[in-house]
């Protein structure tokens, strides 16, 4: 169980760094942020070139006439690929489970397990020349092997999580958040994104109209004011 939990953290970290769908999504988020704040889409002098993963939730809270920036993101991604949500979820399939783990707690559990293994090993030394000596020796061998594998697994997981944190850091050499929080931020955003995706995919009422507008404008650059709108979120 410990090795499986470590593997989930490792896979989730690798998924965040390597998912093409997530990379596409973040690129559009950056464009939306620059459009809201600066009235431009492409990166230029004075615009934002990166943003913290923690700020993804701002898309849901920035609304006008009941339409959030997250809805706009869904409409944009859906106009490009109506199967995008499935691609995104498949490419980040371990992130939700990883968000429920705390690597510090898991590391502590691995340490406790190895301490227990050493206790059994020391106890077995006093079981020499007893009828069950062979069975005890085999048990100790199994526990020692599992301890080594668990220790190796947590080290690999920690390295993968640290690499993911560094990959998404806004400033070079600094982590974007505490270990494990990265998965929580992304998982929470994905839940919000899925809710909005289902809303805009319903094809009912205004969503059908907005989807048609986005589809027509997809090939054209966004136009807008050259100065930030009052109250607009900063990415």
mmCIF file of N, CA, C and O in Angstrom, residues 47-128:
data_model
loop_
_atom_site.group_PDB
_atom_site.id
_atom_site.type_symbol
_atom_site.label_atom_id
_atom_site.label_comp_id
_atom_site.label_asym_id
_atom_site.label_seq_id
_atom_site.Cartn_x
_atom_site.Cartn_y
_atom_site.Cartn_z
ATOM 1 N N UNK A 47 3.303 42.649 -20.421
ATOM 2 C CA UNK A 47 2.317 41.598 -20.192
ATOM 3 C C UNK A 47 2.904 40.512 -19.305
ATOM 4 O O UNK A 47 4.106 40.469 -19.056
ATOM 5 N N UNK A 48 2.037 39.621 -18.866
ATOM 6 C CA UNK A 48 2.451 38.529 -17.994
ATOM 7 C C UNK A 48 2.930 37.357 -18.835
ATOM 8 O O UNK A 48 2.295 36.990 -19.818
ATOM 9 N N UNK A 49 4.057 36.785 -18.476
ATOM 10 C CA UNK A 49 4.615 35.640 -19.204
ATOM 11 C C UNK A 49 4.466 34.346 -18.417
ATOM 12 O O UNK A 49 4.744 33.260 -18.945
ATOM 13 N N UNK A 50 4.060 34.446 -17.165
ATOM 14 C CA UNK A 50 3.864 33.260 -16.329
ATOM 15 C C UNK A 50 2.922 33.625 -15.193
ATOM 16 O O UNK A 50 2.701 34.803 -14.904
ATOM 17 N N UNK A 51 2.356 32.605 -14.576
ATOM 18 C CA UNK A 51 1.475 32.833 -13.437
ATOM 19 C C UNK A 51 1.558 31.635 -12.501
ATOM 20 O O UNK A 51 1.924 30.529 -12.914
ATOM 21 N N UNK A 52 1.217 31.860 -11.258
ATOM 22 C CA UNK A 52 1.258 30.793 -10.267
ATOM 23 C C UNK A 52 0.054 29.878 -10.424
ATOM 24 O O UNK A 52 -1.057 30.339 -10.687
ATOM 25 N N UNK A 53 0.270 28.589 -10.269
ATOM 26 C CA UNK A 53 -0.820 27.623 -10.362
ATOM 27 C C UNK A 53 -1.920 27.957 -9.356
ATOM 28 O O UNK A 53 -3.111 27.750 -9.620
ATOM 29 N N UNK A 54 -1.535 28.512 -8.206
ATOM 30 C CA UNK A 54 -2.520 28.855 -7.180
ATOM 31 C C UNK A 54 -3.555 29.861 -7.662
ATOM 32 O O UNK A 54 -4.644 29.957 -7.093
ATOM 33 N N UNK A 55 -3.227 30.620 -8.705
ATOM 34 C CA UNK A 55 -4.127 31.670 -9.176
ATOM 35 C C UNK A 55 -5.176 31.156 -10.153
ATOM 36 O O UNK A 55 -6.021 31.931 -10.617
ATOM 37 N N UNK A 56 -5.174 29.880 -10.482
ATOM 38 C CA UNK A 56 -6.145 29.341 -11.421
ATOM 39 C C UNK A 56 -7.582 29.541 -10.947
ATOM 40 O O UNK A 56 -8.498 29.697 -11.751
ATOM 41 N N UNK A 57 -7.785 29.545 -9.629
ATOM 42 C CA UNK A 57 -9.142 29.679 -9.102
ATOM 43 C C UNK A 57 -9.746 31.044 -9.434
ATOM 44 O O UNK A 57 -10.981 31.210 -9.394
ATOM 45 N N UNK A 58 -8.903 32.028 -9.761
ATOM 46 C CA UNK A 58 -9.400 33.370 -10.080
ATOM 47 C C UNK A 58 -10.320 33.332 -11.304
ATOM 48 O O UNK A 58 -11.268 34.120 -11.408
ATOM 49 N N UNK A 59 -10.070 32.415 -12.212
ATOM 50 C CA UNK A 59 -10.891 32.323 -13.419
ATOM 51 C C UNK A 59 -12.361 32.080 -13.088
ATOM 52 O O UNK A 59 -13.255 32.569 -13.774
ATOM 53 N N UNK A 60 -12.598 31.329 -12.040
ATOM 54 C CA UNK A 60 -13.974 31.014 -11.660
ATOM 55 C C UNK A 60 -14.662 32.208 -10.993
ATOM 56 O O UNK A 60 -15.872 32.393 -11.140
ATOM 57 N N UNK A 61 -13.904 33.005 -10.274
ATOM 58 C CA UNK A 61 -14.494 34.108 -9.510
ATOM 59 C C UNK A 61 -14.660 35.387 -10.331
ATOM 60 O O UNK A 61 -15.453 36.261 -9.972
ATOM 61 N N UNK A 62 -13.915 35.527 -11.439
ATOM 62 C CA UNK A 62 -14.047 36.720 -12.266
ATOM 63 C C UNK A 62 -15.227 36.538 -13.213
ATOM 64 O O UNK A 62 -15.166 35.750 -14.163
ATOM 65 N N UNK A 63 -16.316 37.255 -12.961
ATOM 66 C CA UNK A 63 -17.553 37.073 -13.721
ATOM 67 C C UNK A 63 -18.124 38.403 -14.184
ATOM 68 O O UNK A 63 -17.888 39.444 -13.581
ATOM 69 N N UNK A 64 -18.896 38.313 -15.249
ATOM 70 C CA UNK A 64 -19.681 39.443 -15.725
ATOM 71 C C UNK A 64 -20.950 38.886 -16.350
ATOM 72 O O UNK A 64 -20.897 38.033 -17.234
ATOM 73 N N UNK A 65 -22.109 39.389 -15.878
ATOM 74 C CA UNK A 65 -23.410 38.919 -16.351
ATOM 75 C C UNK A 65 -23.549 37.402 -16.203
ATOM 76 O O UNK A 65 -24.144 36.727 -17.055
ATOM 77 N N UNK A 66 -22.984 36.881 -15.118
ATOM 78 C CA UNK A 66 -23.110 35.454 -14.854
ATOM 79 C C UNK A 66 -22.182 34.555 -15.638
ATOM 80 O O UNK A 66 -22.238 33.332 -15.517
ATOM 81 N N UNK A 67 -21.313 35.144 -16.457
ATOM 82 C CA UNK A 67 -20.354 34.372 -17.255
ATOM 83 C C UNK A 67 -18.966 34.584 -16.669
ATOM 84 O O UNK A 67 -18.506 35.719 -16.544
ATOM 85 N N UNK A 68 -18.327 33.499 -16.298
ATOM 86 C CA UNK A 68 -16.998 33.603 -15.703
ATOM 87 C C UNK A 68 -15.913 33.435 -16.758
ATOM 88 O O UNK A 68 -16.161 32.953 -17.875
ATOM 89 N N UNK A 69 -14.705 33.856 -16.380
ATOM 90 C CA UNK A 69 -13.560 33.639 -17.265
ATOM 91 C C UNK A 69 -13.325 32.152 -17.484
ATOM 92 O O UNK A 69 -12.816 31.735 -18.534
ATOM 93 N N UNK A 70 -13.722 31.340 -16.512
ATOM 94 C CA UNK A 70 -13.579 29.893 -16.659
ATOM 95 C C UNK A 70 -14.532 29.367 -17.729
ATOM 96 O O UNK A 70 -14.179 28.453 -18.483
ATOM 97 N N UNK A 71 -15.728 29.942 -17.811
ATOM 98 C CA UNK A 71 -16.638 29.576 -18.893
ATOM 99 C C UNK A 71 -16.010 29.915 -20.249
ATOM 100 O O UNK A 71 -16.110 29.134 -21.211
ATOM 101 N N UNK A 72 -15.397 31.091 -20.328
ATOM 102 C CA UNK A 72 -14.738 31.492 -21.578
ATOM 103 C C UNK A 72 -13.626 30.522 -21.941
ATOM 104 O O UNK A 72 -13.434 30.187 -23.116
ATOM 105 N N UNK A 73 -12.897 30.069 -20.939
ATOM 106 C CA UNK A 73 -11.833 29.090 -21.175
ATOM 107 C C UNK A 73 -12.415 27.796 -21.735
ATOM 108 O O UNK A 73 -11.889 27.229 -22.698
ATOM 109 N N UNK A 74 -13.511 27.336 -21.133
ATOM 110 C CA UNK A 74 -14.151 26.104 -21.604
ATOM 111 C C UNK A 74 -14.647 26.252 -23.039
ATOM 112 O O UNK A 74 -14.476 25.351 -23.867
ATOM 113 N N UNK A 75 -15.274 27.385 -23.324
ATOM 114 C CA UNK A 75 -15.778 27.630 -24.672
ATOM 115 C C UNK A 75 -14.644 27.623 -25.695
ATOM 116 O O UNK A 75 -14.770 27.073 -26.794
ATOM 117 N N UNK A 76 -13.526 28.242 -25.316
ATOM 118 C CA UNK A 76 -12.376 28.308 -26.215
ATOM 119 C C UNK A 76 -11.786 26.930 -26.474
ATOM 120 O O UNK A 76 -11.524 26.556 -27.621
ATOM 121 N N UNK A 77 -11.580 26.153 -25.411
ATOM 122 C CA UNK A 77 -10.995 24.827 -25.569
ATOM 123 C C UNK A 77 -11.944 23.897 -26.323
ATOM 124 O O UNK A 77 -11.509 23.084 -27.141
ATOM 125 N N UNK A 78 -13.240 24.037 -26.075
ATOM 126 C CA UNK A 78 -14.220 23.177 -26.727
ATOM 127 C C UNK A 78 -14.332 23.501 -28.218
ATOM 128 O O UNK A 78 -14.583 22.610 -29.031
ATOM 129 N N UNK A 79 -14.159 24.778 -28.560
ATOM 130 C CA UNK A 79 -14.203 25.150 -29.975
ATOM 131 C C UNK A 79 -13.047 24.524 -30.738
ATOM 132 O O UNK A 79 -13.169 24.207 -31.926
ATOM 133 N N UNK A 80 -11.923 24.335 -30.065
ATOM 134 C CA UNK A 80 -10.760 23.707 -30.697
ATOM 135 C C UNK A 80 -10.901 22.190 -30.747
ATOM 136 O O UNK A 80 -10.510 21.553 -31.713
ATOM 137 N N UNK A 81 -11.456 21.624 -29.664
ATOM 138 C CA UNK A 81 -11.545 20.162 -29.555
ATOM 139 C C UNK A 81 -12.656 19.813 -28.575
ATOM 140 O O UNK A 81 -12.510 20.020 -27.377
ATOM 141 N N UNK A 82 -13.773 19.273 -29.081
ATOM 142 C CA UNK A 82 -14.883 18.967 -28.187
ATOM 143 C C UNK A 82 -14.614 17.745 -27.317
ATOM 144 O O UNK A 82 -15.399 17.415 -26.428
ATOM 145 N N UNK A 83 -13.475 17.066 -27.559
ATOM 146 C CA UNK A 83 -13.062 15.947 -26.716
ATOM 147 C C UNK A 83 -11.942 16.359 -25.756
ATOM 148 O O UNK A 83 -11.308 15.502 -25.137
ATOM 149 N N UNK A 84 -11.707 17.655 -25.639
ATOM 150 C CA UNK A 84 -10.579 18.119 -24.831
ATOM 151 C C UNK A 84 -10.708 17.703 -23.368
ATOM 152 O O UNK A 84 -9.717 17.328 -22.739
ATOM 153 N N UNK A 85 -11.909 17.776 -22.814
ATOM 154 C CA UNK A 85 -12.098 17.428 -21.415
ATOM 155 C C UNK A 85 -11.670 15.986 -21.148
ATOM 156 O O UNK A 85 -11.009 15.701 -20.143
ATOM 157 N N UNK A 86 -12.032 15.087 -22.042
ATOM 158 C CA UNK A 86 -11.634 13.688 -21.885
ATOM 159 C C UNK A 86 -10.118 13.539 -21.968
ATOM 160 O O UNK A 86 -9.514 12.776 -21.202
ATOM 161 N N UNK A 87 -9.517 14.234 -22.917
ATOM 162 C CA UNK A 87 -8.051 14.178 -23.045
ATOM 163 C C UNK A 87 -7.368 14.685 -21.796
ATOM 164 O O UNK A 87 -6.386 14.110 -21.316
ATOM 165 N N UNK A 88 -7.884 15.785 -21.265
ATOM 166 C CA UNK A 88 -7.282 16.384 -20.068
ATOM 167 C C UNK A 88 -7.394 15.445 -18.878
ATOM 168 O O UNK A 88 -6.408 15.231 -18.155
ATOM 169 N N UNK A 89 -8.577 14.911 -18.647
ATOM 170 C CA UNK A 89 -8.773 14.015 -17.507
ATOM 171 C C UNK A 89 -7.910 12.770 -17.627
ATOM 172 O O UNK A 89 -7.335 12.308 -16.637
ATOM 173 N N UNK A 90 -7.813 12.222 -18.830
ATOM 174 C CA UNK A 90 -7.008 11.015 -19.012
ATOM 175 C C UNK A 90 -5.530 11.299 -18.763
ATOM 176 O O UNK A 90 -4.815 10.462 -18.189
ATOM 177 N N UNK A 91 -5.070 12.466 -19.170
ATOM 178 C CA UNK A 91 -3.652 12.796 -19.022
ATOM 179 C C UNK A 91 -3.284 13.148 -17.589
ATOM 180 O O UNK A 91 -2.099 13.154 -17.242
ATOM 181 N N UNK A 92 -4.300 13.433 -16.743
ATOM 182 C CA UNK A 92 -4.048 13.797 -15.340
ATOM 183 C C UNK A 92 -4.808 12.866 -14.402
ATOM 184 O O UNK A 92 -5.305 13.282 -13.355
ATOM 185 N N UNK A 93 -4.874 11.602 -14.735
ATOM 186 C CA UNK A 93 -5.749 10.668 -14.031
ATOM 187 C C UNK A 93 -5.327 10.371 -12.599
ATOM 188 O O UNK A 93 -6.141 9.880 -11.807
ATOM 189 N N UNK A 94 -4.070 10.649 -12.229
ATOM 190 C CA UNK A 94 -3.620 10.365 -10.866
ATOM 191 C C UNK A 94 -3.602 11.602 -9.962
ATOM 192 O O UNK A 94 -3.305 11.494 -8.773
ATOM 193 N N UNK A 95 -3.912 12.758 -10.517
ATOM 194 C CA UNK A 95 -3.797 14.004 -9.747
ATOM 195 C C UNK A 95 -4.803 14.066 -8.607
ATOM 196 O O UNK A 95 -4.485 14.516 -7.500
ATOM 197 N N UNK A 96 -6.034 13.627 -8.856
ATOM 198 C CA UNK A 96 -7.057 13.673 -7.810
ATOM 199 C C UNK A 96 -6.649 12.830 -6.606
ATOM 200 O O UNK A 96 -6.752 13.276 -5.459
ATOM 201 N N UNK A 97 -6.177 11.601 -6.853
ATOM 202 C CA UNK A 97 -5.732 10.742 -5.744
ATOM 203 C C UNK A 97 -4.522 11.347 -5.048
ATOM 204 O O UNK A 97 -4.409 11.290 -3.815
ATOM 205 N N UNK A 98 -3.615 11.936 -5.820
ATOM 206 C CA UNK A 98 -2.416 12.545 -5.230
ATOM 207 C C UNK A 98 -2.771 13.734 -4.342
ATOM 208 O O UNK A 98 -2.068 14.017 -3.365
ATOM 209 N N UNK A 99 -3.867 14.434 -4.661
ATOM 210 C CA UNK A 99 -4.256 15.605 -3.871
ATOM 211 C C UNK A 99 -4.689 15.223 -2.460
ATOM 212 O O UNK A 99 -4.731 16.073 -1.578
ATOM 213 N N UNK A 100 -4.998 13.951 -2.247
ATOM 214 C CA UNK A 100 -5.416 13.496 -0.910
ATOM 215 C C UNK A 100 -4.243 12.984 -0.084
ATOM 216 O O UNK A 100 -4.426 12.558 1.057
ATOM 217 N N UNK A 101 -3.064 13.005 -0.685
ATOM 218 C CA UNK A 101 -1.860 12.565 0.031
ATOM 219 C C UNK A 101 -1.077 13.767 0.539
ATOM 220 O O UNK A 101 -1.133 14.854 -0.040
ATOM 221 N N UNK A 102 -0.343 13.544 1.606
ATOM 222 C CA UNK A 102 0.620 14.514 2.118
ATOM 223 C C UNK A 102 1.953 13.809 2.187
ATOM 224 O O UNK A 102 2.115 12.850 2.944
ATOM 225 N N UNK A 103 2.894 14.276 1.383
ATOM 226 C CA UNK A 103 4.139 13.536 1.236
ATOM 227 C C UNK A 103 4.905 13.458 2.549
ATOM 228 O O UNK A 103 5.590 12.471 2.832
ATOM 229 N N UNK A 104 4.758 14.485 3.414
ATOM 230 C CA UNK A 104 5.433 14.443 4.713
ATOM 231 C C UNK A 104 4.855 13.316 5.574
ATOM 232 O O UNK A 104 5.587 12.584 6.242
ATOM 233 N N UNK A 105 3.524 13.171 5.560
ATOM 234 C CA UNK A 105 2.875 12.105 6.334
ATOM 235 C C UNK A 105 3.244 10.744 5.782
ATOM 236 O O UNK A 105 3.510 9.790 6.539
ATOM 237 N N UNK A 106 3.260 10.634 4.451
ATOM 238 C CA UNK A 106 3.614 9.365 3.831
ATOM 239 C C UNK A 106 5.054 8.988 4.151
ATOM 240 O O UNK A 106 5.352 7.818 4.434
ATOM 241 N N UNK A 107 5.937 9.966 4.125
ATOM 242 C CA UNK A 107 7.333 9.708 4.483
ATOM 243 C C UNK A 107 7.432 9.234 5.925
ATOM 244 O O UNK A 107 8.215 8.332 6.244
ATOM 245 N N UNK A 108 6.625 9.820 6.816
ATOM 246 C CA UNK A 108 6.614 9.387 8.215
ATOM 247 C C UNK A 108 6.108 7.965 8.366
ATOM 248 O O UNK A 108 6.619 7.193 9.198
ATOM 249 N N UNK A 109 5.112 7.590 7.563
ATOM 250 C CA UNK A 109 4.589 6.227 7.616
ATOM 251 C C UNK A 109 5.631 5.226 7.133
ATOM 252 O O UNK A 109 5.742 4.120 7.670
ATOM 253 N N UNK A 110 6.378 5.592 6.104
ATOM 254 C CA UNK A 110 7.447 4.717 5.614
ATOM 255 C C UNK A 110 8.511 4.533 6.685
ATOM 256 O O UNK A 110 8.995 3.422 6.926
ATOM 257 N N UNK A 111 8.865 5.621 7.362
ATOM 258 C CA UNK A 111 9.863 5.539 8.428
ATOM 259 C C UNK A 111 9.372 4.637 9.560
ATOM 260 O O UNK A 111 10.124 3.809 10.096
ATOM 261 N N UNK A 112 8.100 4.788 9.933
ATOM 262 C CA UNK A 112 7.536 3.953 11.002
ATOM 263 C C UNK A 112 7.553 2.482 10.606
ATOM 264 O O UNK A 112 7.877 1.610 11.421
ATOM 265 N N UNK A 113 7.197 2.210 9.354
ATOM 266 C CA UNK A 113 7.207 0.827 8.870
ATOM 267 C C UNK A 113 8.607 0.234 8.941
ATOM 268 O O UNK A 113 8.792 -0.903 9.386
ATOM 269 N N UNK A 114 9.606 1.002 8.517
ATOM 270 C CA UNK A 114 10.982 0.499 8.550
ATOM 271 C C UNK A 114 11.475 0.319 9.988
ATOM 272 O O UNK A 114 12.228 -0.625 10.278
ATOM 273 N N UNK A 115 11.047 1.199 10.876
ATOM 274 C CA UNK A 115 11.398 1.030 12.289
ATOM 275 C C UNK A 115 10.803 -0.261 12.837
ATOM 276 O O UNK A 115 11.457 -0.999 13.600
ATOM 277 N N UNK A 116 9.566 -0.539 12.452
ATOM 278 C CA UNK A 116 8.921 -1.781 12.887
ATOM 279 C C UNK A 116 9.648 -3.000 12.321
ATOM 280 O O UNK A 116 9.797 -4.032 13.004
ATOM 281 N N UNK A 117 10.109 -2.870 11.078
ATOM 282 C CA UNK A 117 10.862 -3.975 10.471
ATOM 283 C C UNK A 117 12.149 -4.246 11.234
ATOM 284 O O UNK A 117 12.521 -5.410 11.474
ATOM 285 N N UNK A 118 12.823 -3.193 11.628
ATOM 286 C CA UNK A 118 14.062 -3.362 12.394
ATOM 287 C C UNK A 118 13.783 -3.950 13.778
ATOM 288 O O UNK A 118 14.598 -4.715 14.304
ATOM 289 N N UNK A 119 12.647 -3.599 14.337
ATOM 290 C CA UNK A 119 12.275 -4.182 15.642
ATOM 291 C C UNK A 119 12.097 -5.691 15.504
ATOM 292 O O UNK A 119 12.574 -6.469 16.344
ATOM 293 N N UNK A 120 11.404 -6.103 14.432
ATOM 294 C CA UNK A 120 11.203 -7.535 14.204
ATOM 295 C C UNK A 120 12.537 -8.226 13.946
ATOM 296 O O UNK A 120 12.788 -9.339 14.431
ATOM 297 N N UNK A 121 13.412 -7.543 13.218
ATOM 298 C CA UNK A 121 14.732 -8.110 12.935
ATOM 299 C C UNK A 121 15.515 -8.330 14.226
ATOM 300 O O UNK A 121 16.153 -9.387 14.412
ATOM 301 N N UNK A 122 15.493 -7.351 15.107
ATOM 302 C CA UNK A 122 16.199 -7.490 16.387
ATOM 303 C C UNK A 122 15.577 -8.587 17.251
ATOM 304 O O UNK A 122 16.284 -9.347 17.925
ATOM 305 N N UNK A 123 14.250 -8.665 17.207
ATOM 306 C CA UNK A 123 13.577 -9.726 17.970
ATOM 307 C C UNK A 123 13.965 -11.103 17.450
ATOM 308 O O UNK A 123 14.139 -12.055 18.217
ATOM 309 N N UNK A 124 14.127 -11.190 16.102
ATOM 310 C CA UNK A 124 14.440 -12.478 15.492
ATOM 311 C C UNK A 124 15.807 -12.995 15.922
ATOM 312 O O UNK A 124 16.048 -14.211 15.908
ATOM 313 N N UNK A 125 16.690 -12.096 16.296
ATOM 314 C CA UNK A 125 18.012 -12.520 16.748
ATOM 315 C C UNK A 125 17.916 -13.394 17.997
ATOM 316 O O UNK A 125 18.785 -14.240 18.244
ATOM 317 N N UNK A 126 16.862 -13.169 18.776
ATOM 318 C CA UNK A 126 16.691 -13.944 20.012
ATOM 319 C C UNK A 126 15.847 -15.185 19.772
ATOM 320 O O UNK A 126 15.558 -15.929 20.712
ATOM 321 N N UNK A 127 15.444 -15.397 18.503
ATOM 322 C CA UNK A 127 14.636 -16.577 18.187
ATOM 323 C C UNK A 127 15.494 -17.702 17.622
ATOM 324 O O UNK A 127 14.972 -18.694 17.126
ATOM 325 N N UNK A 128 16.821 -17.537 17.682
ATOM 326 C CA UNK A 128 17.718 -18.560 17.148
ATOM 327 C C UNK A 128 17.554 -19.874 17.912
ATOM 328 O O UNK A 128 17.265 -19.885 19.123
#
